[in-house]
Short mmCIF file of N, CA and C in Angstrom, two decimals:
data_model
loop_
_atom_site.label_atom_id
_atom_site.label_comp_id
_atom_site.label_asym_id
_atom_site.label_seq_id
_atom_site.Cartn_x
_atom_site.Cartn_y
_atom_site.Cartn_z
N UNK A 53 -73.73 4.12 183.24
CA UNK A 53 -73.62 3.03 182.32
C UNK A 53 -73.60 3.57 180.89
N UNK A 54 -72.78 2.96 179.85
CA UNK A 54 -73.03 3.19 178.46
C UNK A 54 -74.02 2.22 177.91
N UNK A 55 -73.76 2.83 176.44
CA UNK A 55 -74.44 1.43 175.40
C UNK A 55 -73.26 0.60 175.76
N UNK A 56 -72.10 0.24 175.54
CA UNK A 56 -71.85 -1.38 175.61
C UNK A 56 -72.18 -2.01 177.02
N UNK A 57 -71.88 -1.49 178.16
CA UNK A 57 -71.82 -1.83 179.11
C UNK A 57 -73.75 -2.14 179.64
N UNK A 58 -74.75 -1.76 179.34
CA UNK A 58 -76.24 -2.17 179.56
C UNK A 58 -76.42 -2.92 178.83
N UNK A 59 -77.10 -4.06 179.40
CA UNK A 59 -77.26 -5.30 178.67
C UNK A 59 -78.45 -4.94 177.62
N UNK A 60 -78.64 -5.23 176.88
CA UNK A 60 -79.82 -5.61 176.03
C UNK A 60 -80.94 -5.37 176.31
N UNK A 61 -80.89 -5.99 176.88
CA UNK A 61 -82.40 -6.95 177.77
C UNK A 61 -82.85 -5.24 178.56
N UNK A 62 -82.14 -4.72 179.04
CA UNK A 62 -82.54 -3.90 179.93
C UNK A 62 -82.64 -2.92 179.43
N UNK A 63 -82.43 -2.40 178.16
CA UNK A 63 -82.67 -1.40 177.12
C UNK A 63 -84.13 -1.63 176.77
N UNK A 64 -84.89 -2.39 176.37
CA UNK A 64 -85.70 -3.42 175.92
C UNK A 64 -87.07 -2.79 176.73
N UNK A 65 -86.79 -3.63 177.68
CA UNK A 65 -87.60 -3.14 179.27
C UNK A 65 -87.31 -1.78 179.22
N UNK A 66 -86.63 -1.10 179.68
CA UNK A 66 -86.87 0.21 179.82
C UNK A 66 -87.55 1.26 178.65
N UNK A 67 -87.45 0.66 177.29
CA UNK A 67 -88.63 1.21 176.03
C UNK A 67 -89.74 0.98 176.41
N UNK A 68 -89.99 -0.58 176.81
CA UNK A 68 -91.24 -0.97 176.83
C UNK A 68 -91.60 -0.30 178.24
N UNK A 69 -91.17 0.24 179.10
CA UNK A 69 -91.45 0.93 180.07
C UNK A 69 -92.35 2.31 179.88
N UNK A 70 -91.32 3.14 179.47
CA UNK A 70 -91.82 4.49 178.76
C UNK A 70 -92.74 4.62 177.30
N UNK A 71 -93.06 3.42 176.91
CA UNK A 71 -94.33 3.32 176.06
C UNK A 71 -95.51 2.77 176.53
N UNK A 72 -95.40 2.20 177.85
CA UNK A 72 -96.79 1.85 178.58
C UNK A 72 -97.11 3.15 179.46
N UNK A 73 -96.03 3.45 180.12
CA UNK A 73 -96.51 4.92 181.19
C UNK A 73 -96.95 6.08 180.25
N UNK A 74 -96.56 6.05 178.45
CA UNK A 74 -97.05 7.60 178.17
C UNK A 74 -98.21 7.07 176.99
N UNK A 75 -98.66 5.87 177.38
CA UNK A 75 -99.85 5.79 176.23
C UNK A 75 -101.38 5.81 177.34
N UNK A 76 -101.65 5.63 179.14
CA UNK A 76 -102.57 6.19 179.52
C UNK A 76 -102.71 7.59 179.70
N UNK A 77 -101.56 8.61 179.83
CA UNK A 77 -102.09 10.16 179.70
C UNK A 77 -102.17 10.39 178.65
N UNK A 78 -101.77 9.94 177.39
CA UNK A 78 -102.35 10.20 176.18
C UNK A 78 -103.57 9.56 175.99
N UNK A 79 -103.80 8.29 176.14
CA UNK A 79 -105.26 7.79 176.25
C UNK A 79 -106.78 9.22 177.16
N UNK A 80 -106.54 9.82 178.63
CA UNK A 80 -107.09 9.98 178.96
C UNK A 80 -107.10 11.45 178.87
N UNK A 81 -106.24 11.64 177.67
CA UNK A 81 -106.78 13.39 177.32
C UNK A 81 -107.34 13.38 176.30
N UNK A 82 -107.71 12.29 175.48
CA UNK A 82 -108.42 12.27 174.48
C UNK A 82 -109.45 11.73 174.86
N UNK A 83 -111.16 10.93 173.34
CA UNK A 83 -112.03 10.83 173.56
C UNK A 83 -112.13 9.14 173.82
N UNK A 84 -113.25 8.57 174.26
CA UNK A 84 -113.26 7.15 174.95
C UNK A 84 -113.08 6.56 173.24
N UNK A 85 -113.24 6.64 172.17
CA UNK A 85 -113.17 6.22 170.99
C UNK A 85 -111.54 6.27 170.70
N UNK A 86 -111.18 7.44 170.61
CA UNK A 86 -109.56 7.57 170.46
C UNK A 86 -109.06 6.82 171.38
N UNK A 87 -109.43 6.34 172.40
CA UNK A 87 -108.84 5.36 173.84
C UNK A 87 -108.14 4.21 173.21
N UNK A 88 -109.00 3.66 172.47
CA UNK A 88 -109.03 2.19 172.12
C UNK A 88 -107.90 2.33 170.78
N UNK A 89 -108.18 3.31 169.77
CA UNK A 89 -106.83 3.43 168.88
C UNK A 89 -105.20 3.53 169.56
N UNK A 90 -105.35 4.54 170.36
CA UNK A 90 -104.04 4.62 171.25
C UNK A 90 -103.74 3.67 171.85
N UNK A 91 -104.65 2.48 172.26
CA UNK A 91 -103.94 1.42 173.33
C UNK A 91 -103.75 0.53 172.19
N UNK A 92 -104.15 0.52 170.71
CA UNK A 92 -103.92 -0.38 169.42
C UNK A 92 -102.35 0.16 169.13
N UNK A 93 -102.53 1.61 169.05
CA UNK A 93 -101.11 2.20 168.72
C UNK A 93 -99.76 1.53 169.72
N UNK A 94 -100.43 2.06 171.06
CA UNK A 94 -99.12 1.16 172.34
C UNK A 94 -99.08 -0.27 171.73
N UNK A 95 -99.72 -1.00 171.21
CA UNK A 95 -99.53 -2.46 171.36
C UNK A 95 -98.64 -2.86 169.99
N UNK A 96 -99.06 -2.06 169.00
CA UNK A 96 -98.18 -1.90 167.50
C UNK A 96 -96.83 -1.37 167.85
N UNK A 97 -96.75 -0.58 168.44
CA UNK A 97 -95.43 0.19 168.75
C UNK A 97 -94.52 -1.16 169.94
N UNK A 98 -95.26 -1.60 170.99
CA UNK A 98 -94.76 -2.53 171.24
C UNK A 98 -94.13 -3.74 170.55
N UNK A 99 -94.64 -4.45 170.14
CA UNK A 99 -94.61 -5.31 168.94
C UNK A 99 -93.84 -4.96 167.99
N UNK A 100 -93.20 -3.88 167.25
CA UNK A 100 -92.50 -3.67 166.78
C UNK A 100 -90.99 -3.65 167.65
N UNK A 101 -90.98 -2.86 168.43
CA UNK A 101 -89.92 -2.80 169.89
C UNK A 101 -89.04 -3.93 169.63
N UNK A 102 -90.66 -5.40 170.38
CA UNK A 102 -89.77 -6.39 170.18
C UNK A 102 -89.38 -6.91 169.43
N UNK A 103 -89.80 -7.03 167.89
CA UNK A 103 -89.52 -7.28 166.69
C UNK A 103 -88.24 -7.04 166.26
N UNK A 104 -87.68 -5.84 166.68
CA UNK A 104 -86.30 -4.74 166.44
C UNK A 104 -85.87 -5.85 167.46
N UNK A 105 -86.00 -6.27 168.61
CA UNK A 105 -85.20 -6.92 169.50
C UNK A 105 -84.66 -8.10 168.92
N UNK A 106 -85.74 -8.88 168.53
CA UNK A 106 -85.57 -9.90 168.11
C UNK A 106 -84.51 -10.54 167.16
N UNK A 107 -85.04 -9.17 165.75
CA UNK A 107 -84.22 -8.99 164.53
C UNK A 107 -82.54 -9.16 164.95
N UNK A 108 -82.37 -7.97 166.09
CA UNK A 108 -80.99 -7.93 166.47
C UNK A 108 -80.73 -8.95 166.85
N UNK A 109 -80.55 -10.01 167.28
CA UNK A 109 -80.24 -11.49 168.05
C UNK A 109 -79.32 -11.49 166.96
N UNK A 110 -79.58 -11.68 165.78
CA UNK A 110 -79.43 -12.77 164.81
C UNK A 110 -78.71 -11.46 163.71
N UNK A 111 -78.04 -10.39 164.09
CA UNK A 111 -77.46 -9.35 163.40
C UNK A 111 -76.06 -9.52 163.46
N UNK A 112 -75.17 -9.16 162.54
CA UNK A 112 -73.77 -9.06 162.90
C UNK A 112 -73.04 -8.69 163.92
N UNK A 113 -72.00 -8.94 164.53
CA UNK A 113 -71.48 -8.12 165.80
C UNK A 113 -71.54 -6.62 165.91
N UNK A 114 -71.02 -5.77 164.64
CA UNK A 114 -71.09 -4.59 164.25
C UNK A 114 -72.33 -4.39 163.91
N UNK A 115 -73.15 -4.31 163.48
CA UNK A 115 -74.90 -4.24 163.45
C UNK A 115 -75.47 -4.34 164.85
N UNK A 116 -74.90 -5.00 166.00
CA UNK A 116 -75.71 -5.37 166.75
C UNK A 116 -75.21 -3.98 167.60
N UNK A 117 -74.04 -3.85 167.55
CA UNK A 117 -73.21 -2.98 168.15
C UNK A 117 -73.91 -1.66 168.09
N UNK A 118 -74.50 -1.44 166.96
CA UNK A 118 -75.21 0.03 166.19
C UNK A 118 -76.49 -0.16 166.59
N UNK A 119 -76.61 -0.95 166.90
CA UNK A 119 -78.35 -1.24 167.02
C UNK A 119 -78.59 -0.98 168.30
N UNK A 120 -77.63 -1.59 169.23
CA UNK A 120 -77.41 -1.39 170.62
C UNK A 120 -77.26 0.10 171.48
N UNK A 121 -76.52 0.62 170.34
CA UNK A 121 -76.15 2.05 170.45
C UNK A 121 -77.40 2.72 170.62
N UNK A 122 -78.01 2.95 169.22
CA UNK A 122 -78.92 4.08 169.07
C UNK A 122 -80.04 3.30 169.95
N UNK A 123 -80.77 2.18 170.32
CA UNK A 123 -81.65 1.75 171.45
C UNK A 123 -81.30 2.47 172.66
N UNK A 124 -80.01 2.34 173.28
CA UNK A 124 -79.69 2.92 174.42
C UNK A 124 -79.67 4.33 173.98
N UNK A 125 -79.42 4.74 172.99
CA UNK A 125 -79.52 6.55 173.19
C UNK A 125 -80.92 7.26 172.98
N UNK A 126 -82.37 5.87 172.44
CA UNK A 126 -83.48 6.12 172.30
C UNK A 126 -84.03 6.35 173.49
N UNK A 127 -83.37 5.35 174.55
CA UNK A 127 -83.73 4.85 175.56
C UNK A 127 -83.51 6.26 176.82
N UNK A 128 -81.93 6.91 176.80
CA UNK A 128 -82.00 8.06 177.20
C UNK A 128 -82.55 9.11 176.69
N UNK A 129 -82.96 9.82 175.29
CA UNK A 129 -84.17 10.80 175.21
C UNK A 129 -85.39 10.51 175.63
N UNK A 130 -85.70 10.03 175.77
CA UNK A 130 -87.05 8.92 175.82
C UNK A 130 -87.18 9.71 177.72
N UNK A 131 -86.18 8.74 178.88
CA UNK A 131 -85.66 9.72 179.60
C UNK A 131 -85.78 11.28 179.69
N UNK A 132 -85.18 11.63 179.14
CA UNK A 132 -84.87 12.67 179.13
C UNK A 132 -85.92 14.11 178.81
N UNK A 133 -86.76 13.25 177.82
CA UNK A 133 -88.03 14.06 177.74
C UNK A 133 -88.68 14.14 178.43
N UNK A 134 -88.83 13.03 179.19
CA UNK A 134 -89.90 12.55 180.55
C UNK A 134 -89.71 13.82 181.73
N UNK A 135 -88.50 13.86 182.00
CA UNK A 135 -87.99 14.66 183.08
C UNK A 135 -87.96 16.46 182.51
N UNK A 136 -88.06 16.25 181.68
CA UNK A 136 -87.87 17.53 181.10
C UNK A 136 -89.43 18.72 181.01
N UNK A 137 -90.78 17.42 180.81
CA UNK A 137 -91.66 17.60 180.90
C UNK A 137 -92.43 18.13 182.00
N UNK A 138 -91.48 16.78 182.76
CA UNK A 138 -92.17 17.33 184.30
C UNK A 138 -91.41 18.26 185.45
N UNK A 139 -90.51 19.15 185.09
CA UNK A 139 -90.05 20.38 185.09
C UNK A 139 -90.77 21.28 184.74
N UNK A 140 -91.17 21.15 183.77
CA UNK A 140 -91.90 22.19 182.66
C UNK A 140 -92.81 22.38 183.57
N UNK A 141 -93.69 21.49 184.07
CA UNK A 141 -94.93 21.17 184.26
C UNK A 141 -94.69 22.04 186.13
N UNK A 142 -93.46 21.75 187.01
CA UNK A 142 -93.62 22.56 187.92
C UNK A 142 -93.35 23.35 187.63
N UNK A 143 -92.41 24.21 186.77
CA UNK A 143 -92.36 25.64 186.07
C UNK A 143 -93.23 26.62 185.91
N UNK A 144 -93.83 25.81 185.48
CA UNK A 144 -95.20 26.78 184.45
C UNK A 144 -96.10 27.76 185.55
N UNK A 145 -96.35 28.70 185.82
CA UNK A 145 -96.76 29.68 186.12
C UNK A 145 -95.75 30.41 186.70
N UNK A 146 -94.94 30.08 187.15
CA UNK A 146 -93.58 30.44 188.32
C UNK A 146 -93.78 32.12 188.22
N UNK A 147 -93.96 32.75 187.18
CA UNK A 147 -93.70 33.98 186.90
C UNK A 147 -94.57 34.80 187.58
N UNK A 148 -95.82 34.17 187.80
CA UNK A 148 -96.68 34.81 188.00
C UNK A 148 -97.35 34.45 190.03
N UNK A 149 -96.69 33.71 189.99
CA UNK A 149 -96.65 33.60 191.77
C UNK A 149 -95.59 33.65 192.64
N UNK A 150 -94.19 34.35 191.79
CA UNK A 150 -93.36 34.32 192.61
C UNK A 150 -92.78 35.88 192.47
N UNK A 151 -91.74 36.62 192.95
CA UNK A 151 -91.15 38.01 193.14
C UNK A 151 -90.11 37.37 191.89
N UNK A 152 -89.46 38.69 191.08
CA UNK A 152 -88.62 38.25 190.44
C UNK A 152 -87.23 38.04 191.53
N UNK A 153 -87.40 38.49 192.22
CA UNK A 153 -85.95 38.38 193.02
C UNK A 153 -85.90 36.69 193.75
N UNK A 154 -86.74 35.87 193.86
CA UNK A 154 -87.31 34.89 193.90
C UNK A 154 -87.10 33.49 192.86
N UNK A 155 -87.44 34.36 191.51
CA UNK A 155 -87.17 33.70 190.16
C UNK A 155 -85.53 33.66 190.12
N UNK A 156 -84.75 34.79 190.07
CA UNK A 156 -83.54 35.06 190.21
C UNK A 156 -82.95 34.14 190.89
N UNK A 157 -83.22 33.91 192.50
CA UNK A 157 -82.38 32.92 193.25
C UNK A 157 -82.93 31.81 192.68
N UNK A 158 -83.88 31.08 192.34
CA UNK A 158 -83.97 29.90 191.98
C UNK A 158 -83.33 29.45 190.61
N UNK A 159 -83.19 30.80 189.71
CA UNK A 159 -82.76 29.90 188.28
C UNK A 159 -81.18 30.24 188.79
N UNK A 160 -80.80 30.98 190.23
CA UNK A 160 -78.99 30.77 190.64
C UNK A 160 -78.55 29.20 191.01
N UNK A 161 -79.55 28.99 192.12
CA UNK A 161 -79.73 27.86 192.25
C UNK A 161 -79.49 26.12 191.31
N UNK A 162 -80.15 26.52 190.34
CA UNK A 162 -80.47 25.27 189.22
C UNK A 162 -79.00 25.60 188.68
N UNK A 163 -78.55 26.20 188.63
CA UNK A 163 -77.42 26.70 187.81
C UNK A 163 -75.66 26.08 189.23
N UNK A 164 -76.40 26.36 190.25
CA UNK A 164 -75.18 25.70 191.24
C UNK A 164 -74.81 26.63 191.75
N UNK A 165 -75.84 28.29 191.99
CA UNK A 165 -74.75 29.65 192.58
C UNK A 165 -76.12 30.14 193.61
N UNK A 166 -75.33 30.75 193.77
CA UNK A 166 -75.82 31.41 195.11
C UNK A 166 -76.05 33.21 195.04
N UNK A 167 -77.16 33.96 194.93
CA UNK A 167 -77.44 35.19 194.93
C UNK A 167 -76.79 35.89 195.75
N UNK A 168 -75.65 37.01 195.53
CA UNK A 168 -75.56 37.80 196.73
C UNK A 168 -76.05 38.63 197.64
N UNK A 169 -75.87 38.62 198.55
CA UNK A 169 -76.85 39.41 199.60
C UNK A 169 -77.10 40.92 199.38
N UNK A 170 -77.90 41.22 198.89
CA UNK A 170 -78.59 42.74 198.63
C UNK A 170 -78.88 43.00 199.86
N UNK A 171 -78.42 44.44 200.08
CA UNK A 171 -78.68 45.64 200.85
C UNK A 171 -79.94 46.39 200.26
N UNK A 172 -81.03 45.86 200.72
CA UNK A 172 -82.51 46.76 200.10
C UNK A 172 -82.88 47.47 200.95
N UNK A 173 -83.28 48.81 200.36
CA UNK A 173 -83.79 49.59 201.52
C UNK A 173 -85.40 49.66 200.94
N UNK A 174 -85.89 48.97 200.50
CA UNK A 174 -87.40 48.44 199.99
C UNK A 174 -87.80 46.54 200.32
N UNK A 175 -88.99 46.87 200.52
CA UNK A 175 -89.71 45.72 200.47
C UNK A 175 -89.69 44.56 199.52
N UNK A 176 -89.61 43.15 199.12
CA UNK A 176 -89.74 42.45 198.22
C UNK A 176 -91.62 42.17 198.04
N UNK A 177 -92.04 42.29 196.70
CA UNK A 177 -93.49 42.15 196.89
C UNK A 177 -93.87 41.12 196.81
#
């Protein structure tokens, strides 16, 4: 789907999506005091969201058009970080529990290739 082709509405929802799922792991790595600012912050940041929603109703065709745009392209980083994170997040030690020849086929892999078959006359450790 593009920006023209996703409705509105579903741009909307999907912000307000990814600002409720990343304000409890931010809530619960901080202190029970900071809790209550961060869920003030989610609710301001919400509220604004829809505010921007709102505003647009009542915007020019070309305004709405731009507005529509960069929401939906907020809407895919937003995305995009999410997934990117939690990559990271199975990543992270890889180096240190796997053989590099191991590391090798997997970053062939992610990439769409395939390691060729080595003739070793040694062990992999």
């Amino acid at each position: 789907m593009t920006a023209a082709t996703t409705p509105p509405i579903h741009v909307l929802r999907g912000i307000l999506r990814h600002i409720k799922k990343t304000a409890p792991t931010t809530a619960a790595a901080t202190s029970s005091s900071q809790s209550s600012s961060n869920s003030g912050n989610e609710l301001s940041l919400s509220k604004h969201v829809i505010s921007q929603y709102r505003q647009s109703i009542s915007a020019t065709p070309q305004q709405a058009q731009h507005l529509r745009k960069v929401a939906y392209d907020y809407l895919n980083l937003k995305k995009d970080l999410t997934e990117r994170a939690r990559l990271h997040e199975l990543d992270s030690g890889a180096d240190v529990k796997l053989s590099p020849r191991e590391l090798s086929r997997r970053a062939a892999a992610r990439a769409g290739l395939q390691l060729p078959v080595m003739d070793d006359g040694h062990v992999d450790q």
